[in-house]
Short mmCIF file of C-alpha atoms in Angstrom, two decimals:
data_model
loop_
_atom_site.label_atom_id
_atom_site.label_comp_id
_atom_site.label_asym_id
_atom_site.label_seq_id
_atom_site.Cartn_x
_atom_site.Cartn_y
_atom_site.Cartn_z
CA MET I 1 -24.97 1.41 18.02
CA THR I 2 -26.12 3.71 15.17
CA VAL I 3 -23.00 6.60 14.82
CA LEU I 4 -25.00 8.36 11.65
CA GLY I 5 -28.42 9.12 10.74
CA GLY I 6 -30.44 9.17 7.55
CA ASP I 7 -29.37 7.98 4.26
CA ALA I 8 -25.60 7.64 5.59
CA SER I 9 -26.71 5.58 8.76
CA VAL I 10 -23.80 3.29 9.60
CA GLN I 11 -24.18 0.70 12.33
CA ALA I 12 -21.35 -1.71 14.12
CA GLY I 13 -23.08 -4.74 12.74
CA GLU I 14 -23.24 -3.59 9.01
CA GLY I 15 -19.92 -4.14 8.56
CA SER I 16 -20.37 -7.20 6.86
CA ILE I 17 -22.06 -5.37 4.01
CA VAL I 18 -19.39 -4.47 1.19
CA ARG I 19 -21.09 -1.43 -0.68
CA HIS I 20 -19.87 0.43 -4.04
CA ASP I 21 -22.60 3.72 -3.63
CA TRP I 22 -20.59 5.82 -1.19
CA THR I 23 -21.00 9.37 -1.19
CA ARG I 24 -18.30 11.99 -0.05
CA ASP I 25 -20.98 13.26 2.54
CA GLN I 26 -21.20 10.23 3.65
CA ALA I 27 -17.57 9.91 3.80
CA GLU I 28 -17.11 13.14 5.39
CA ALA I 29 -19.77 12.31 8.19
CA LEU I 30 -17.63 9.06 9.19
CA TYR I 31 -14.72 11.10 9.37
CA GLU I 32 -16.02 14.11 11.45
CA LEU I 33 -17.48 11.59 14.27
CA PRO I 34 -16.20 11.98 17.60
CA PHE I 35 -13.15 9.93 17.60
CA PRO I 36 -14.10 7.21 20.61
CA ASP I 37 -17.26 6.81 18.11
CA LEU I 38 -15.12 6.49 15.06
CA MET I 39 -12.73 3.97 16.66
CA PHE I 40 -15.24 1.67 17.71
CA LEU I 41 -16.81 1.33 14.51
CA ALA I 42 -13.77 1.17 12.82
CA GLN I 43 -12.58 -1.72 15.39
CA SER I 44 -15.99 -3.44 15.09
CA VAL I 45 -16.16 -3.95 11.59
CA HIS I 46 -12.22 -4.74 11.37
CA ARG I 47 -13.16 -7.66 13.71
CA GLN I 48 -15.79 -9.14 11.62
CA HIS I 49 -13.31 -9.76 9.14
CA PHE I 50 -10.06 -10.03 10.56
CA ASP I 51 -8.26 -11.26 13.12
CA PRO I 52 -7.42 -7.75 15.17
CA THR I 53 -4.43 -9.01 16.54
CA ARG I 54 -2.68 -10.64 13.20
CA LEU I 55 -0.76 -8.12 11.00
CA GLU I 56 0.61 -9.14 7.35
CA THR I 57 4.34 -8.39 6.55
CA ALA I 58 5.11 -7.44 3.10
CA SER I 59 8.96 -6.54 1.66
CA LEU I 60 8.89 -4.24 -1.44
CA LEU I 61 12.24 -3.83 -3.71
CA SER I 62 12.55 -1.34 -6.88
CA ILE I 63 13.71 -3.84 -9.72
CA LYS I 64 14.20 -1.01 -12.14
CA THR I 65 14.70 1.92 -10.93
CA GLY I 66 14.59 5.77 -11.99
CA GLY I 67 14.24 6.94 -15.68
CA CYS I 68 10.24 7.11 -15.59
CA PRO I 69 9.12 8.84 -18.42
CA GLU I 70 5.51 9.90 -16.19
CA ASP I 71 6.00 13.36 -14.25
CA CYS I 72 4.20 12.53 -11.19
CA GLY I 73 5.09 15.73 -9.11
CA TYR I 74 5.98 13.52 -6.12
CA CYS I 75 8.16 10.83 -7.38
CA SER I 76 12.44 10.41 -7.32
CA GLN I 77 12.22 8.22 -10.42
CA SER I 78 10.16 10.85 -12.92
CA ALA I 79 12.75 11.46 -15.93
CA HIS I 80 11.42 14.99 -15.83
CA TYR I 81 13.09 16.44 -12.20
CA ASP I 82 16.69 16.27 -10.95
CA THR I 83 16.56 14.15 -7.84
CA GLY I 84 19.85 12.99 -7.80
CA LEU I 85 18.65 9.60 -8.83
CA LYS I 86 20.71 7.41 -10.76
CA ALA I 87 18.73 5.44 -13.62
CA THR I 88 19.15 1.68 -13.59
CA LYS I 89 18.64 -1.43 -16.14
CA LEU I 90 16.51 -4.25 -14.87
CA MET I 91 17.89 -6.17 -11.79
CA ASP I 92 19.41 -9.80 -12.74
CA HIS I 93 17.00 -12.21 -12.01
CA HIS I 94 19.45 -13.97 -9.46
CA GLN I 95 19.74 -11.06 -7.72
CA VAL I 96 15.90 -10.44 -7.19
CA ILE I 97 15.46 -13.99 -6.13
CA ALA I 98 18.59 -13.76 -3.47
CA THR I 99 16.50 -10.65 -2.01
CA ALA I 100 13.39 -12.22 -1.82
CA GLN I 101 14.89 -15.04 0.28
CA ARG I 102 15.90 -12.77 2.80
CA ALA I 103 13.01 -11.05 2.90
CA LYS I 104 11.43 -14.11 3.61
CA ALA I 105 13.74 -14.90 6.33
CA ALA I 106 13.40 -11.81 7.84
CA GLY I 107 9.68 -12.12 7.97
CA ALA I 108 7.89 -11.16 4.83
CA GLU I 109 5.08 -13.00 3.55
CA ARG I 110 4.69 -11.11 0.62
CA PHE I 111 7.55 -9.86 -2.20
CA CYS I 112 6.70 -6.47 -3.95
CA MET I 113 8.42 -6.15 -7.41
CA ALA I 114 8.56 -2.49 -8.14
CA ALA I 115 9.68 -1.17 -11.86
CA ALA I 116 9.86 2.39 -13.16
CA TRP I 117 7.95 2.18 -16.35
CA ARG I 118 5.13 4.03 -17.87
CA SER I 119 4.31 0.55 -18.78
CA PRO I 120 6.50 -2.85 -19.24
CA LYS I 121 7.61 -3.96 -23.12
CA ASP I 122 7.04 -7.55 -23.75
CA ARG I 123 10.88 -8.72 -23.74
CA ASP I 124 11.05 -6.97 -19.62
CA LEU I 125 7.55 -8.67 -19.11
CA ASP I 126 9.20 -12.11 -19.93
CA GLN I 127 12.08 -11.12 -17.34
CA VAL I 128 9.45 -9.89 -14.60
CA CYS I 129 7.27 -13.48 -15.18
CA ASP I 130 10.27 -15.31 -14.53
CA MET I 131 10.69 -13.91 -11.35
CA VAL I 132 7.07 -13.93 -10.35
CA SER I 133 7.36 -17.46 -11.03
CA ALA I 134 10.99 -18.12 -8.95
CA VAL I 135 9.59 -15.90 -5.78
CA LYS I 136 6.39 -17.69 -5.95
CA ASP I 137 8.36 -20.80 -5.73
CA LEU I 138 9.60 -19.95 -2.78
CA GLY I 139 6.17 -19.94 -0.80
CA MET I 140 5.58 -16.34 -0.72
CA GLU I 141 2.89 -14.37 -2.38
CA THR I 142 4.09 -12.14 -5.13
CA CYS I 143 3.24 -8.77 -5.84
CA VAL I 144 4.23 -6.18 -8.75
CA THR I 145 4.01 -2.93 -10.04
CA LEU I 146 4.89 -2.15 -13.70
CA GLY I 147 2.45 0.82 -14.58
CA MET I 148 0.14 0.38 -17.45
CA LEU I 149 -0.81 -3.23 -18.65
CA THR I 150 -2.85 -4.32 -21.77
CA PRO I 151 -5.35 -7.19 -20.88
CA PRO I 152 -2.73 -9.93 -22.60
CA GLN I 153 0.08 -8.69 -20.43
CA ALA I 154 -2.28 -8.88 -17.24
CA GLU I 155 -2.89 -12.75 -18.61
CA ARG I 156 0.63 -13.49 -18.82
CA LEU I 157 1.15 -12.36 -15.32
CA LYS I 158 -1.91 -13.86 -14.13
CA ALA I 159 -0.15 -17.37 -15.77
CA ALA I 160 3.10 -16.29 -14.01
CA GLY I 161 1.44 -16.88 -10.86
CA LEU I 162 1.13 -13.54 -9.73
CA ASP I 163 -1.33 -12.82 -6.62
CA TYR I 164 -1.66 -9.26 -6.47
CA TYR I 165 -0.73 -6.25 -8.67
CA ASN I 166 -0.24 -2.56 -7.47
CA HIS I 167 -1.63 0.30 -9.40
CA ASN I 168 -2.29 3.30 -7.22
CA VAL I 169 -4.46 6.20 -8.09
CA ASP I 170 -2.94 8.63 -5.94
CA THR I 171 -4.98 11.15 -4.93
CA SER I 172 -8.88 12.30 -5.57
CA PRO I 173 -10.44 12.74 -9.08
CA GLU I 174 -10.09 16.84 -8.18
CA PHE I 175 -6.42 16.96 -7.26
CA TYR I 176 -5.52 14.07 -9.62
CA ASP I 177 -4.44 16.91 -12.47
CA ARG I 178 -2.57 19.10 -9.89
CA ILE I 179 0.10 15.82 -9.51
CA ILE I 180 0.32 14.00 -12.86
CA THR I 181 -0.60 14.84 -16.26
CA THR I 182 1.10 12.06 -18.43
CA ARG I 183 -1.28 9.50 -17.13
CA THR I 184 -4.69 10.40 -16.63
CA LEU I 185 -6.84 8.41 -13.90
CA GLN I 186 -8.86 6.81 -16.22
CA ASP I 187 -5.85 4.78 -17.63
CA ARG I 188 -5.01 3.93 -14.00
CA ILE I 189 -8.70 2.77 -13.63
CA ASP I 190 -8.40 0.93 -16.95
CA THR I 191 -5.18 -1.07 -15.81
CA LEU I 192 -6.67 -2.33 -12.59
CA ALA I 193 -10.07 -3.78 -14.69
CA HIS I 194 -7.56 -5.54 -16.62
CA VAL I 195 -5.66 -7.10 -13.73
CA ARG I 196 -9.26 -7.85 -12.21
CA GLU I 197 -10.36 -9.51 -15.13
CA ALA I 198 -7.16 -11.55 -15.97
CA GLY I 199 -8.36 -13.07 -12.44
CA ILE I 200 -5.60 -11.25 -10.27
CA LYS I 201 -5.91 -9.71 -6.96
CA THR I 202 -5.43 -5.91 -6.99
CA CYS I 203 -3.12 -3.26 -4.81
CA CYS I 204 -4.92 0.27 -4.72
CA GLY I 205 -4.43 3.40 -2.61
CA GLY I 206 -2.61 6.42 -2.58
CA ILE I 207 -0.38 9.20 -0.92
CA ILE I 208 -1.33 11.67 1.50
CA GLY I 209 0.62 15.15 2.53
CA MET I 210 1.21 16.35 -1.16
CA GLY I 211 -0.71 19.40 -0.57
CA GLU I 212 -4.21 18.20 -0.53
CA GLU I 213 -7.25 18.87 1.39
CA VAL I 214 -9.18 16.50 3.85
CA ASP I 215 -12.03 16.54 1.60
CA ASP I 216 -9.52 14.99 -1.23
CA ARG I 217 -8.28 12.46 0.80
CA LEU I 218 -11.80 11.32 1.66
CA GLY I 219 -12.64 11.79 -2.25
CA MET I 220 -9.37 9.15 -2.96
CA LEU I 221 -11.16 6.73 -0.82
CA VAL I 222 -15.04 6.83 -2.36
CA LEU I 223 -13.15 6.63 -5.46
CA LEU I 224 -12.05 3.22 -4.40
CA ALA I 225 -15.01 1.88 -2.45
CA ASN I 226 -17.07 2.63 -5.81
CA LEU I 227 -15.11 0.66 -8.06
CA GLU I 228 -16.34 -2.87 -9.37
CA ALA I 229 -14.86 -4.52 -6.50
CA HIS I 230 -12.67 -3.09 -3.84
CA PRO I 231 -8.86 -3.70 -4.33
CA ASP I 232 -7.95 -6.41 -2.12
CA SER I 233 -4.69 -4.26 -0.67
CA VAL I 234 -4.89 -0.62 0.58
CA PRO I 235 -1.81 0.93 0.78
CA ILE I 236 -2.11 4.25 2.26
CA ASN I 237 0.94 6.22 2.05
CA MET I 238 2.35 9.51 3.68
CA TRP I 239 4.34 11.54 1.46
CA ASN I 240 8.24 11.42 1.87
CA GLU I 241 10.13 14.25 1.02
CA VAL I 242 12.36 13.99 -2.29
CA LYS I 243 14.60 16.60 -3.24
CA GLY I 244 13.46 18.50 -6.81
CA VAL I 245 9.99 17.36 -7.06
CA PRO I 246 7.15 19.87 -7.69
CA VAL I 247 5.23 18.42 -4.45
CA ASN I 248 8.24 19.87 -2.27
CA ASP I 249 6.28 23.34 -2.86
CA THR I 250 2.81 22.28 -1.50
CA ALA I 251 3.51 19.67 0.53
CA ALA I 252 2.47 19.31 4.27
CA ARG I 253 2.36 15.85 6.31
CA PRO I 254 -0.70 15.81 7.94
CA ASP I 255 -1.48 15.52 11.55
CA GLY I 256 -1.42 12.23 13.24
CA LEU I 257 -4.82 11.71 14.10
CA ALA I 258 -6.08 12.80 10.60
CA LEU I 259 -4.28 10.08 9.53
CA VAL I 260 -5.90 7.52 12.03
CA ARG I 261 -9.24 8.97 11.04
CA LEU I 262 -8.52 8.46 7.40
CA ILE I 263 -7.47 4.79 8.09
CA ALA I 264 -10.73 4.28 10.50
CA VAL I 265 -12.57 5.38 7.13
CA ALA I 266 -11.03 3.55 4.64
CA ARG I 267 -11.55 0.48 7.10
CA ILE I 268 -15.20 1.05 7.10
CA MET I 269 -15.62 1.71 3.74
CA MET I 270 -13.80 -0.98 2.68
CA PRO I 271 -14.68 -3.63 5.15
CA ARG I 272 -12.64 -6.87 3.70
CA SER I 273 -9.82 -5.37 2.16
CA VAL I 274 -6.45 -5.07 4.18
CA VAL I 275 -5.34 -1.95 5.15
CA ARG I 276 -1.83 -1.10 4.53
CA LEU I 277 0.24 1.54 6.53
CA SER I 278 2.71 1.80 3.62
CA ALA I 279 5.55 4.87 3.36
CA GLY I 280 5.97 7.17 5.94
CA ARG I 281 6.48 5.57 8.87
CA GLN I 282 9.94 6.84 9.67
CA TYR I 283 7.81 9.92 10.82
CA MET I 284 5.62 8.23 12.98
CA SER I 285 5.88 7.63 16.66
CA ASP I 286 5.57 4.48 18.29
CA GLU I 287 1.82 5.24 19.68
CA LEU I 288 0.86 6.67 16.40
CA GLN I 289 1.50 3.82 14.45
CA SER I 290 -0.34 1.66 17.11
CA LEU I 291 -3.43 3.84 16.63
CA CYS I 292 -3.59 3.42 13.25
CA LEU I 293 -3.32 -0.43 13.69
CA LEU I 294 -6.26 0.23 16.20
CA ALA I 295 -8.04 2.15 13.61
CA GLY I 296 -8.16 -0.95 11.19
CA ALA I 297 -4.64 -0.97 9.24
CA ASN I 298 -3.69 -4.52 9.41
CA SER I 299 -0.58 -4.56 6.44
CA ILE I 300 3.08 -2.87 6.97
CA PHE I 301 6.10 -3.12 4.81
CA ILE I 302 8.89 -4.08 6.40
CA GLY I 303 12.94 -3.51 5.50
CA ASP I 304 14.69 -0.53 5.82
CA VAL I 305 14.26 1.03 2.38
CA LEU I 306 10.67 1.57 0.54
CA LEU I 307 12.14 1.86 -3.55
CA THR I 308 14.18 5.11 -2.96
CA THR I 309 12.72 6.24 0.76
CA ALA I 310 13.51 4.95 4.20
CA ASN I 311 11.50 2.51 6.03
CA PRO I 312 11.46 1.43 9.73
CA GLN I 313 14.15 -0.90 10.69
CA ALA I 314 12.58 -4.22 11.14
CA GLU I 315 14.00 -4.56 14.63
CA ARG I 316 11.88 -1.58 16.00
CA ASP I 317 9.22 -3.21 14.00
CA ALA I 318 9.33 -6.35 15.88
CA ASP I 319 9.68 -4.65 19.26
CA LEU I 320 6.46 -2.91 18.46
CA LEU I 321 4.22 -5.45 17.51
CA ALA I 322 5.84 -7.52 20.41
CA ARG I 323 4.71 -4.71 23.01
CA LEU I 324 1.27 -4.81 21.33
CA GLY I 325 1.18 -8.51 21.39
CA MET I 326 0.58 -8.50 17.46
CA THR I 327 1.35 -11.52 15.46
CA SER I 328 2.96 -11.52 12.54
CA SER I 329 6.02 -13.60 10.77
CA LEU I 330 8.11 -10.72 11.50
CA VAL I 331 7.23 -11.29 15.23
CA ALA I 332 7.71 -15.31 15.02
CA ARG I 333 11.25 -14.72 12.86
CA GLN I 334 12.19 -12.41 15.32
CA ARG I 335 11.77 -14.83 18.31
CA ALA I 336 12.91 -17.81 16.33
CA ASP I 337 16.69 -16.00 16.20
CA ALA I 338 16.20 -14.87 19.72
CA SER I 339 15.62 -18.50 20.94
CA GLU I 340 18.04 -19.79 18.48
CA ALA I 341 20.77 -17.37 19.85
CA ALA I 342 19.73 -18.39 23.28
CA HIS I 343 20.72 -22.00 22.74
CA ARG I 344 23.67 -21.50 20.39
CA PRO I 345 26.65 -22.98 22.45
CA SER I 346 29.46 -20.33 23.58
CA ILE I 347 32.74 -20.55 22.72
CA ALA I 348 34.82 -19.42 25.24
#
């Protein structure tokens, strides 16, 4: 099935081809396909690389909250804005590991640790490396997001057992300066290069609903798809309303079908990347989330909180996935708990 003509031609059977030469026009042509054609193409590409019934689950913990010197206009943790959030020190090692153990018991496969830094100091990195090693020993995949990294810092994290490093580009090159002024887009791309060169997988996506246009959302996907290597994970976040930040003045929650279309285009342009339906799921109906999964999203965060914002409860996620016939560690954990409860002797 050919769904585009000329130089932008894309066929359902071409999903195994990983390209790094996408243009805005090609991304726009995909986005504007008739909805049945777009969904068919995205699902065809998805099935070439993933089990379409399998969903990856991850858990996210803020190990150092607030006080960040960056001025990201969407962020509750920026020291530039009065958001009512109290800055904290780096969490105690034992607290972090205990949280990781609970996350694993709840069905998370990957444990992600986030610190509100511009870049980590070496003494802080020592502690984070210890946390990474300890979480790895639990049998979980590990991910951290700590801000900008130098090559030696990336190498230290790799030696500690880190699997993934998250560093989002956030938006398109054209819209970037309207959101952040204290860190350039090139700074972010440089850190991603340091991470890749150290042998760590990259997790990189962005946020929609900050006042950008559809063209900016597609520009972000083109930027990611034309990197030297596609991100291994691509989180698509829908901006959560935060008191006291500049984005409040321009934010507009995207239409649900616009989100589905974006997920589908991400799947087609980055066929081997895991696409994560990330922040903002609490605003989505079960039906909208189901369409996003059909469009090629195959990862979610579980847990009641994502850093400082809300997330759907695990019970709701497990119920939805079970109704869809999807498999995940979350569903398996919920079924095991239900079976254990059913066989537990009753006490008169």
